[in-house]
Amino acid sequence: VSSVADLPIDPNEELYCYCQQVSYGEMVACDNDDCEIEWFHLACVNLKTVPKGKWYCDNCSAKMKGKQRK
């Protein structure tokens, strides 16, 4: 029986999410076009399913709130 850990690691594979791991499982994209991270694992952002409508990561949400105050 093989697991994800047994797969060879491609040093060129992109890393995603706050956890800086490769893409796996279900993921959600931040709807901010300028998001530095862009894709997040659901578990890392405390979601069980991909939300309907727009979703922004904590980093972008904080930046947007800061811009609205000016």
Coordinates of N, CA and C in Angstrom, one line a residue:
V1 N 0.9 -1.2 0.0 CA 0.0 0.0 0.0 C 0.9 1.2 0.0
S2 N 0.7 2.1 -1.0 CA 1.5 3.3 -1.0 C 0.7 4.5 -0.5
S3 N 1.4 5.5 -0.1 CA 0.7 6.7 0.4 C 1.3 7.9 -0.3
V4 N 0.8 9.1 0.0 CA 1.3 10.3 -0.6 C 2.8 10.5 -0.2
A5 N 3.1 10.1 1.0 CA 4.5 10.2 1.5 C 5.5 9.4 0.7
D6 N 5.0 8.3 0.0 CA 5.9 7.4 -0.7 C 6.2 8.0 -2.1
L7 N 5.4 8.9 -2.6 CA 5.6 9.5 -3.9 C 6.9 10.3 -4.0
P8 N 7.6 10.2 -5.1 CA 8.8 11.0 -5.2 C 8.5 12.5 -5.2
I9 N 9.3 13.2 -4.6 CA 9.1 14.7 -4.4 C 9.7 15.4 -5.6
D10 N 8.9 16.1 -6.3 CA 9.5 16.9 -7.5 C 9.9 18.2 -6.9
P11 N 11.2 18.5 -7.0 CA 11.7 19.8 -6.4 C 11.1 21.0 -7.1
N12 N 10.6 20.8 -8.3 CA 10.0 22.0 -9.1 C 8.5 22.1 -8.9
E13 N 7.9 21.2 -8.2 CA 6.5 21.4 -8.0 C 6.2 22.6 -7.1
E14 N 5.2 23.3 -7.5 CA 4.8 24.6 -6.8 C 4.3 24.2 -5.4
L15 N 4.5 25.1 -4.5 CA 4.0 25.0 -3.1 C 2.9 26.0 -3.0
Y16 N 1.9 25.6 -2.2 CA 0.7 26.4 -2.0 C 0.4 26.6 -0.5
C17 N -0.6 27.5 -0.3 CA -1.2 27.5 1.0 C -0.2 28.1 2.1
Y18 N -0.8 28.4 3.3 CA 0.0 28.9 4.4 C 1.0 27.8 4.8
C19 N 0.7 26.5 4.6 CA 1.6 25.4 5.0 C 2.7 25.2 4.1
Q20 N 2.7 25.8 2.9 CA 3.8 25.7 1.9 C 4.0 24.2 1.5
Q21 N 2.9 23.5 1.2 CA 3.0 22.2 0.7 C 2.5 22.1 -0.7
V22 N 2.7 21.0 -1.3 CA 2.2 20.8 -2.7 C 0.7 20.7 -2.7
S23 N 0.1 20.8 -3.9 CA -1.3 20.7 -4.0 C -1.8 19.2 -3.7
Y24 N -2.8 19.1 -2.9 CA -3.4 17.8 -2.6 C -4.8 18.0 -2.1
G25 N -5.6 17.0 -2.3 CA -7.0 17.1 -1.9 C -7.8 18.3 -2.5
E26 N -8.8 18.6 -1.8 CA -9.6 19.7 -2.3 C -9.0 21.0 -1.9
M27 N -9.0 22.0 -2.8 CA -8.4 23.3 -2.5 C -9.3 24.4 -2.9
V28 N -9.1 25.6 -2.3 CA -9.9 26.8 -2.6 C -9.0 27.9 -3.0
A29 N -9.4 28.7 -4.0 CA -8.6 29.8 -4.5 C -9.0 31.1 -3.9
C30 N -8.1 31.9 -3.6 CA -8.4 33.3 -3.1 C -8.9 34.1 -4.3
D31 N -10.0 34.8 -4.2 CA -10.5 35.6 -5.3 C -9.8 36.9 -5.6
N32 N -8.8 37.2 -4.8 CA -8.0 38.4 -5.1 C -6.9 38.1 -6.1
D33 N -7.0 38.7 -7.3 CA -6.1 38.5 -8.4 C -4.6 38.7 -8.0
D34 N -4.4 39.5 -7.0 CA -3.0 39.8 -6.5 C -2.5 39.0 -5.3
C35 N -3.3 38.0 -5.0 CA -2.9 37.1 -3.8 C -1.6 36.5 -4.1
E36 N -0.7 36.6 -3.1 CA 0.6 36.0 -3.2 C 0.6 34.5 -3.2
I37 N -0.4 33.9 -2.5 CA -0.4 32.5 -2.3 C -1.4 31.8 -3.3
E38 N -2.5 32.4 -3.4 CA -3.6 32.0 -4.4 C -4.4 30.7 -4.1
W39 N -3.7 29.6 -3.8 CA -4.5 28.4 -3.5 C -4.2 27.9 -2.1
F40 N -5.3 27.4 -1.5 CA -5.2 26.9 -0.1 C -5.9 25.6 0.1
H41 N -5.3 24.7 0.9 CA -6.0 23.5 1.3 C -7.2 23.8 2.2
L42 N -8.3 23.2 2.0 CA -9.5 23.5 2.8 C -9.2 23.4 4.3
A43 N -8.5 22.3 4.8 CA -8.3 22.1 6.2 C -7.4 23.3 6.8
C44 N -6.5 23.8 6.0 CA -5.6 24.9 6.5 C -6.4 26.2 6.7
V45 N -7.5 26.4 6.0 CA -8.3 27.6 6.2 C -9.6 27.3 6.9
N46 N -9.6 26.2 7.6 CA -10.8 25.8 8.4 C -12.1 25.8 7.6
L47 N -12.1 25.2 6.4 CA -13.3 25.0 5.6 C -13.5 23.5 5.4
K48 N -14.7 23.1 5.4 CA -15.0 21.7 5.1 C -15.4 21.5 3.6
T49 N -15.9 22.6 3.0 CA -16.2 22.5 1.6 C -15.8 23.8 0.9
V50 N -15.7 23.9 -0.4 CA -15.4 25.1 -1.1 C -16.6 26.0 -1.0
P51 N -16.4 27.2 -0.5 CA -17.5 28.2 -0.4 C -18.1 28.6 -1.7
K52 N -19.4 28.9 -1.7 CA -20.0 29.4 -2.9 C -19.8 31.0 -2.9
G53 N -19.6 31.5 -4.1 CA -19.3 32.9 -4.2 C -17.9 33.2 -4.0
K54 N -17.6 34.5 -3.7 CA -16.2 34.9 -3.6 C -15.6 34.5 -2.2
W55 N -14.4 34.2 -2.2 CA -13.7 33.9 -0.9 C -12.3 34.5 -1.0
Y56 N -11.9 35.1 0.2 CA -10.6 35.7 0.3 C -9.9 35.1 1.5
C57 N -8.6 34.9 1.3 CA -7.7 34.4 2.4 C -7.6 35.5 3.5
D58 N -7.1 35.1 4.6 CA -6.9 36.0 5.7 C -6.0 37.2 5.4
N59 N -4.9 36.9 4.6 CA -4.0 37.9 4.3 C -4.7 39.0 3.4
C60 N -5.4 38.6 2.4 CA -6.1 39.5 1.5 C -7.3 40.2 2.2
S61 N -8.0 39.5 3.0 CA -9.1 40.1 3.8 C -8.6 41.2 4.6
A62 N -7.4 41.0 5.3 CA -6.9 42.1 6.2 C -6.4 43.2 5.3
K63 N -5.8 43.0 4.2 CA -5.3 44.1 3.3 C -6.5 44.9 2.8
M64 N -7.6 44.2 2.4 CA -8.8 44.9 1.9 C -9.4 45.8 3.0
K65 N -9.5 45.2 4.2 CA -10.1 46.0 5.3 C -9.2 47.3 5.5
G66 N -7.9 47.1 5.5 CA -7.0 48.2 5.7 C -7.2 49.3 4.6
K67 N -7.4 48.9 3.4 CA -7.6 49.9 2.3 C -8.9 50.6 2.4
Q68 N -9.9 50.0 2.9 CA -11.2 50.6 3.0 C -11.2 51.7 4.1
R69 N -10.3 51.7 5.0 CA -10.3 52.7 6.1 C -9.7 54.0 5.6
K70 N -8.9 54.0 4.6 CA -8.2 55.2 4.1 C -9.1 56.2 3.5

